[in-house]
Amino acid sequence: MTDLSTTYLGLPLRSPLVASASPLTGSLPSLRRLDDAGVAAVVLPSLFEEQITHAELHLDRVIETGAECFAEALSYFPELEDYNTGPDDYLQLVEEAKASLSVPVIASLNGVSDGWWVRYARRLQEAGADALELNVYYVAADTRQSGDDVERQYLDLIEAVRDSVTVPLAVKVGPFFSSIGHMARRMVAAGADGLVLFNRFYQPDLDLEEFHVVRHLTLSNSNELRLPLRWIGILHGRVDAYLAATTGVHTAEDVVRVLMVGADVAMMTSALLRHGPEHVARVEEALREWMLVHEYESVSQLRGSMSQRSLPDPAAFERANYMKTIAGYASRSRH
């Protein structure tokens, strides 16, 4: 019997197939469908720093209204913990998901500063989250901000969240660092138990008729898996952290690839949005078939077998591969 079990963030999982944050993980009915389809864990959509800040500011305005009136008139305002705002709805989703699902529930917190809002990390833990994914979506648009400043902002945020919770902490980041490997080590030292590679930064477009910036959400495809493949292959065995591949995982073959370079789990979003939660079952069946045909008995046997440390030609992950790729294409084009 093929053993698909793995461990991620210290959590034992039935397989490496994880549903990452998307609209499908934002409601109980679709979460139950994912659970029924055999997903190993779910990452809930992010609770954004801006949501928390907006809710707190709105509450402040409500509380301050009528502050000069009779004190008895203030007694009908609810306590902060009971105030039904967006963040509280999210906490309720965590509680309900944890009570309803048979798989680990990973809450997601999205922000860029280490302000007071990080206390919600503890509230997510108290709501029952098995782990927390810190989704750092930050565009360094200030031309006066140095690379060192940007990295320090990331590390300060990780340290602040780590100080707030005891559950495992994964950090989801983009690839735009001058030295991804060094930054990965620093993030782990700051308190990250796992790294999710990579965040998909949505790029703006221009409407040439209406003359304004437009936003497009384009679902990923398997070609986008190559960047996570490279860096997970380089980082495997070199950073003391769990590694999750995201962006471009659509098929069983994609899952095999990320496991071979050293990922502990393969996270899917676009594939599930395209094909529905039941796609998980089809990918798992195809993964079992591939492993059976190629005589792999377990995920642990597969994991890291083609990471940079395991290959006889480690340059395949580095600059030499670039030159060979260009030369190979030029050779084919001449024939």
PDB file of N, CA and C in Angstrom, residues 42-101:
ATOM      1  N   VAL A  42      -6.355  22.465   5.399  1.00  0.00           N
ATOM      2  CA  VAL A  42      -6.895  23.652   4.722  1.00  0.00           C
ATOM      3  C   VAL A  42      -6.256  24.904   5.326  1.00  0.00           C
ATOM      4  N   VAL A  43      -5.982  25.874   4.443  1.00  0.00           N
ATOM      5  CA  VAL A  43      -5.536  27.190   4.877  1.00  0.00           C
ATOM      6  C   VAL A  43      -6.674  28.156   4.602  1.00  0.00           C
ATOM      7  N   LEU A  44      -7.186  28.777   5.630  1.00  0.00           N
ATOM      8  CA  LEU A  44      -8.304  29.695   5.463  1.00  0.00           C
ATOM      9  C   LEU A  44      -7.839  30.969   4.762  1.00  0.00           C
ATOM     10  N   PRO A  45      -8.761  31.712   4.118  1.00  0.00           N
ATOM     11  CA  PRO A  45      -8.386  32.995   3.536  1.00  0.00           C
ATOM     12  C   PRO A  45      -7.813  33.920   4.597  1.00  0.00           C
ATOM     13  N   SER A  46      -7.023  34.882   4.167  1.00  0.00           N
ATOM     14  CA  SER A  46      -6.330  35.742   5.117  1.00  0.00           C
ATOM     15  C   SER A  46      -7.271  36.724   5.826  1.00  0.00           C
ATOM     16  N   LEU A  47      -6.991  36.941   7.082  1.00  0.00           N
ATOM     17  CA  LEU A  47      -7.532  38.078   7.812  1.00  0.00           C
ATOM     18  C   LEU A  47      -6.519  39.205   7.641  1.00  0.00           C
ATOM     19  N   PHE A  48      -6.946  40.303   7.009  1.00  0.00           N
ATOM     20  CA  PHE A  48      -6.017  41.358   6.637  1.00  0.00           C
ATOM     21  C   PHE A  48      -5.838  42.384   7.753  1.00  0.00           C
ATOM     22  N   GLU A  49      -4.629  42.884   7.840  1.00  0.00           N
ATOM     23  CA  GLU A  49      -4.325  43.980   8.768  1.00  0.00           C
ATOM     24  C   GLU A  49      -5.315  45.116   8.583  1.00  0.00           C
ATOM     25  N   GLU A  50      -5.659  45.423   7.325  1.00  0.00           N
ATOM     26  CA  GLU A  50      -6.571  46.533   7.050  1.00  0.00           C
ATOM     27  C   GLU A  50      -7.973  46.266   7.598  1.00  0.00           C
ATOM     28  N   GLN A  51      -8.411  45.003   7.550  1.00  0.00           N
ATOM     29  CA  GLN A  51      -9.718  44.666   8.113  1.00  0.00           C
ATOM     30  C   GLN A  51      -9.747  44.930   9.611  1.00  0.00           C
ATOM     31  N   ILE A  52      -8.690  44.507  10.272  1.00  0.00           N
ATOM     32  CA  ILE A  52      -8.626  44.681  11.722  1.00  0.00           C
ATOM     33  C   ILE A  52      -8.577  46.158  12.073  1.00  0.00           C
ATOM     34  N   THR A  53      -7.735  46.905  11.356  1.00  0.00           N
ATOM     35  CA  THR A  53      -7.602  48.328  11.625  1.00  0.00           C
ATOM     36  C   THR A  53      -8.922  49.045  11.391  1.00  0.00           C
ATOM     37  N   HIS A  54      -9.606  48.715  10.290  1.00  0.00           N
ATOM     38  CA  HIS A  54     -10.884  49.356   9.987  1.00  0.00           C
ATOM     39  C   HIS A  54     -11.906  49.068  11.074  1.00  0.00           C
ATOM     40  N   ALA A  55     -11.975  47.816  11.500  1.00  0.00           N
ATOM     41  CA  ALA A  55     -12.942  47.454  12.535  1.00  0.00           C
ATOM     42  C   ALA A  55     -12.655  48.182  13.840  1.00  0.00           C
ATOM     43  N   GLU A  56     -11.389  48.294  14.213  1.00  0.00           N
ATOM     44  CA  GLU A  56     -11.024  48.972  15.455  1.00  0.00           C
ATOM     45  C   GLU A  56     -11.351  50.463  15.372  1.00  0.00           C
ATOM     46  N   LEU A  57     -11.048  51.084  14.225  1.00  0.00           N
ATOM     47  CA  LEU A  57     -11.334  52.514  14.075  1.00  0.00           C
ATOM     48  C   LEU A  57     -12.831  52.770  14.097  1.00  0.00           C
ATOM     49  N   HIS A  58     -13.590  51.882  13.456  1.00  0.00           N
ATOM     50  CA  HIS A  58     -15.044  52.030  13.471  1.00  0.00           C
ATOM     51  C   HIS A  58     -15.579  51.902  14.881  1.00  0.00           C
ATOM     52  N   LEU A  59     -15.063  50.960  15.631  1.00  0.00           N
ATOM     53  CA  LEU A  59     -15.498  50.785  17.017  1.00  0.00           C
ATOM     54  C   LEU A  59     -15.172  52.021  17.836  1.00  0.00           C
ATOM     55  N   ASP A  60     -13.978  52.581  17.624  1.00  0.00           N
ATOM     56  CA  ASP A  60     -13.609  53.795  18.353  1.00  0.00           C
ATOM     57  C   ASP A  60     -14.587  54.918  18.069  1.00  0.00           C
ATOM     58  N   ARG A  61     -14.983  55.058  16.798  1.00  0.00           N
ATOM     59  CA  ARG A  61     -15.933  56.126  16.458  1.00  0.00           C
ATOM     60  C   ARG A  61     -17.266  55.903  17.140  1.00  0.00           C
ATOM     61  N   VAL A  62     -17.722  54.634  17.179  1.00  0.00           N
ATOM     62  CA  VAL A  62     -18.999  54.324  17.812  1.00  0.00           C
ATOM     63  C   VAL A  62     -18.948  54.633  19.305  1.00  0.00           C
ATOM     64  N   ILE A  63     -17.850  54.226  19.948  1.00  0.00           N
ATOM     65  CA  ILE A  63     -17.726  54.427  21.389  1.00  0.00           C
ATOM     66  C   ILE A  63     -17.632  55.908  21.739  1.00  0.00           C
ATOM     67  N   GLU A  64     -16.932  56.669  20.881  1.00  0.00           N
ATOM     68  CA  GLU A  64     -16.746  58.088  21.170  1.00  0.00           C
ATOM     69  C   GLU A  64     -17.977  58.922  20.866  1.00  0.00           C
ATOM     70  N   THR A  65     -18.903  58.390  20.068  1.00  0.00           N
ATOM     71  CA  THR A  65     -20.124  59.129  19.778  1.00  0.00           C
ATOM     72  C   THR A  65     -20.927  59.315  21.057  1.00  0.00           C
ATOM     73  N   GLY A  66     -21.289  60.575  21.349  1.00  0.00           N
ATOM     74  CA  GLY A  66     -22.051  60.855  22.553  1.00  0.00           C
ATOM     75  C   GLY A  66     -21.238  60.810  23.813  1.00  0.00           C
ATOM     76  N   ALA A  67     -19.932  60.961  23.705  1.00  0.00           N
ATOM     77  CA  ALA A  67     -19.081  60.866  24.886  1.00  0.00           C
ATOM     78  C   ALA A  67     -19.379  61.947  25.902  1.00  0.00           C
ATOM     79  N   GLU A  68     -19.971  63.056  25.449  1.00  0.00           N
ATOM     80  CA  GLU A  68     -20.277  64.155  26.372  1.00  0.00           C
ATOM     81  C   GLU A  68     -21.683  64.036  26.943  1.00  0.00           C
ATOM     82  N   CYS A  69     -22.412  62.973  26.573  1.00  0.00           N
ATOM     83  CA  CYS A  69     -23.772  62.809  27.063  1.00  0.00           C
ATOM     84  C   CYS A  69     -23.775  62.047  28.371  1.00  0.00           C
ATOM     85  N   PHE A  70     -24.981  61.700  28.845  1.00  0.00           N
ATOM     86  CA  PHE A  70     -25.088  61.001  30.120  1.00  0.00           C
ATOM     87  C   PHE A  70     -24.420  59.631  30.035  1.00  0.00           C
ATOM     88  N   ALA A  71     -23.725  59.269  31.073  1.00  0.00           N
ATOM     89  CA  ALA A  71     -22.965  58.032  31.082  1.00  0.00           C
ATOM     90  C   ALA A  71     -23.849  56.816  30.870  1.00  0.00           C
ATOM     91  N   GLU A  72     -25.120  56.887  31.382  1.00  0.00           N
ATOM     92  CA  GLU A  72     -25.995  55.734  31.244  1.00  0.00           C
ATOM     93  C   GLU A  72     -26.245  55.389  29.781  1.00  0.00           C
ATOM     94  N   ALA A  73     -26.115  56.388  28.892  1.00  0.00           N
ATOM     95  CA  ALA A  73     -26.402  56.157  27.487  1.00  0.00           C
ATOM     96  C   ALA A  73     -25.338  55.306  26.819  1.00  0.00           C
ATOM     97  N   LEU A  74     -24.198  55.147  27.464  1.00  0.00           N
ATOM     98  CA  LEU A  74     -23.117  54.379  26.866  1.00  0.00           C
ATOM     99  C   LEU A  74     -23.200  52.898  27.183  1.00  0.00           C
ATOM    100  N   SER A  75     -24.113  52.528  28.047  1.00  0.00           N
ATOM    101  CA  SER A  75     -24.120  51.158  28.537  1.00  0.00           C
ATOM    102  C   SER A  75     -24.551  50.149  27.477  1.00  0.00           C
ATOM    103  N   TYR A  76     -25.186  50.603  26.367  1.00  0.00           N
ATOM    104  CA  TYR A  76     -25.665  49.628  25.384  1.00  0.00           C
ATOM    105  C   TYR A  76     -24.579  49.214  24.402  1.00  0.00           C
ATOM    106  N   PHE A  77     -23.417  49.890  24.417  1.00  0.00           N
ATOM    107  CA  PHE A  77     -22.356  49.507  23.498  1.00  0.00           C
ATOM    108  C   PHE A  77     -21.712  48.207  23.966  1.00  0.00           C
ATOM    109  N   PRO A  78     -21.491  47.268  23.064  1.00  0.00           N
ATOM    110  CA  PRO A  78     -20.910  45.982  23.457  1.00  0.00           C
ATOM    111  C   PRO A  78     -19.423  46.101  23.748  1.00  0.00           C
ATOM    112  N   GLU A  79     -18.912  45.104  24.443  1.00  0.00           N
ATOM    113  CA  GLU A  79     -17.481  45.025  24.668  1.00  0.00           C
ATOM    114  C   GLU A  79     -16.778  44.671  23.354  1.00  0.00           C
ATOM    115  N   LEU A  80     -15.487  45.014  23.264  1.00  0.00           N
ATOM    116  CA  LEU A  80     -14.726  44.762  22.051  1.00  0.00           C
ATOM    117  C   LEU A  80     -14.797  43.299  21.643  1.00  0.00           C
ATOM    118  N   GLU A  81     -14.680  42.398  22.610  1.00  0.00           N
ATOM    119  CA  GLU A  81     -14.643  40.975  22.291  1.00  0.00           C
ATOM    120  C   GLU A  81     -15.956  40.494  21.670  1.00  0.00           C
ATOM    121  N   ASP A  82     -17.069  41.201  21.961  1.00  0.00           N
ATOM    122  CA  ASP A  82     -18.380  40.774  21.487  1.00  0.00           C
ATOM    123  C   ASP A  82     -18.842  41.536  20.260  1.00  0.00           C
ATOM    124  N   TYR A  83     -18.067  42.504  19.831  1.00  0.00           N
ATOM    125  CA  TYR A  83     -18.502  43.362  18.735  1.00  0.00           C
ATOM    126  C   TYR A  83     -18.401  42.599  17.427  1.00  0.00           C
ATOM    127  N   ASN A  84     -19.502  42.499  16.682  1.00  0.00           N
ATOM    128  CA  ASN A  84     -19.573  41.643  15.503  1.00  0.00           C
ATOM    129  C   ASN A  84     -19.057  42.385  14.276  1.00  0.00           C
ATOM    130  N   THR A  85     -17.765  42.346  14.058  1.00  0.00           N
ATOM    131  CA  THR A  85     -17.149  42.974  12.898  1.00  0.00           C
ATOM    132  C   THR A  85     -16.525  41.898  12.022  1.00  0.00           C
ATOM    133  N   GLY A  86     -15.878  42.309  10.931  1.00  0.00           N
ATOM    134  CA  GLY A  86     -15.215  41.366  10.043  1.00  0.00           C
ATOM    135  C   GLY A  86     -14.262  40.434  10.762  1.00  0.00           C
ATOM    136  N   PRO A  87     -13.342  40.956  11.582  1.00  0.00           N
ATOM    137  CA  PRO A  87     -12.424  40.063  12.295  1.00  0.00           C
ATOM    138  C   PRO A  87     -13.130  39.032  13.161  1.00  0.00           C
ATOM    139  N   ASP A  88     -14.208  39.423  13.779  1.00  0.00           N
ATOM    140  CA  ASP A  88     -14.922  38.467  14.626  1.00  0.00           C
ATOM    141  C   ASP A  88     -15.624  37.401  13.794  1.00  0.00           C
ATOM    142  N   ASP A  89     -16.098  37.779  12.616  1.00  0.00           N
ATOM    143  CA  ASP A  89     -16.652  36.772  11.710  1.00  0.00           C
ATOM    144  C   ASP A  89     -15.586  35.753  11.333  1.00  0.00           C
ATOM    145  N   TYR A  90     -14.366  36.226  11.128  1.00  0.00           N
ATOM    146  CA  TYR A  90     -13.261  35.331  10.763  1.00  0.00           C
ATOM    147  C   TYR A  90     -12.952  34.387  11.919  1.00  0.00           C
ATOM    148  N   LEU A  91     -12.917  34.904  13.120  1.00  0.00           N
ATOM    149  CA  LEU A  91     -12.675  34.051  14.278  1.00  0.00           C
ATOM    150  C   LEU A  91     -13.748  32.979  14.404  1.00  0.00           C
ATOM    151  N   GLN A  92     -14.982  33.359  14.089  1.00  0.00           N
ATOM    152  CA  GLN A  92     -16.066  32.383  14.126  1.00  0.00           C
ATOM    153  C   GLN A  92     -15.862  31.295  13.072  1.00  0.00           C
ATOM    154  N   LEU A  93     -15.374  31.699  11.877  1.00  0.00           N
ATOM    155  CA  LEU A  93     -15.095  30.706  10.834  1.00  0.00           C
ATOM    156  C   LEU A  93     -14.038  29.718  11.305  1.00  0.00           C
ATOM    157  N   VAL A  94     -13.006  30.201  11.984  1.00  0.00           N
ATOM    158  CA  VAL A  94     -11.967  29.307  12.506  1.00  0.00           C
ATOM    159  C   VAL A  94     -12.587  28.303  13.470  1.00  0.00           C
ATOM    160  N   GLU A  95     -13.398  28.794  14.388  1.00  0.00           N
ATOM    161  CA  GLU A  95     -14.028  27.924  15.384  1.00  0.00           C
ATOM    162  C   GLU A  95     -14.916  26.866  14.712  1.00  0.00           C
ATOM    163  N   GLU A  96     -15.726  27.309  13.753  1.00  0.00           N
ATOM    164  CA  GLU A  96     -16.654  26.384  13.106  1.00  0.00           C
ATOM    165  C   GLU A  96     -15.915  25.372  12.226  1.00  0.00           C
ATOM    166  N   ALA A  97     -14.882  25.836  11.545  1.00  0.00           N
ATOM    167  CA  ALA A  97     -14.106  24.916  10.715  1.00  0.00           C
ATOM    168  C   ALA A  97     -13.431  23.859  11.571  1.00  0.00           C
ATOM    169  N   LYS A  98     -12.875  24.276  12.679  1.00  0.00           N
ATOM    170  CA  LYS A  98     -12.193  23.335  13.561  1.00  0.00           C
ATOM    171  C   LYS A  98     -13.176  22.310  14.127  1.00  0.00           C
ATOM    172  N   ALA A  99     -14.396  22.746  14.404  1.00  0.00           N
ATOM    173  CA  ALA A  99     -15.393  21.839  14.962  1.00  0.00           C
ATOM    174  C   ALA A  99     -15.970  20.898  13.903  1.00  0.00           C
ATOM    175  N   SER A 100     -15.938  21.320  12.628  1.00  0.00           N
ATOM    176  CA  SER A 100     -16.629  20.570  11.585  1.00  0.00           C
ATOM    177  C   SER A 100     -15.731  19.660  10.761  1.00  0.00           C
ATOM    178  N   LEU A 101     -14.440  19.977  10.657  1.00  0.00           N
ATOM    179  CA  LEU A 101     -13.571  19.264   9.737  1.00  0.00           C
ATOM    180  C   LEU A 101     -12.749  18.198  10.447  1.00  0.00           C
TER     181      LEU A 101
END
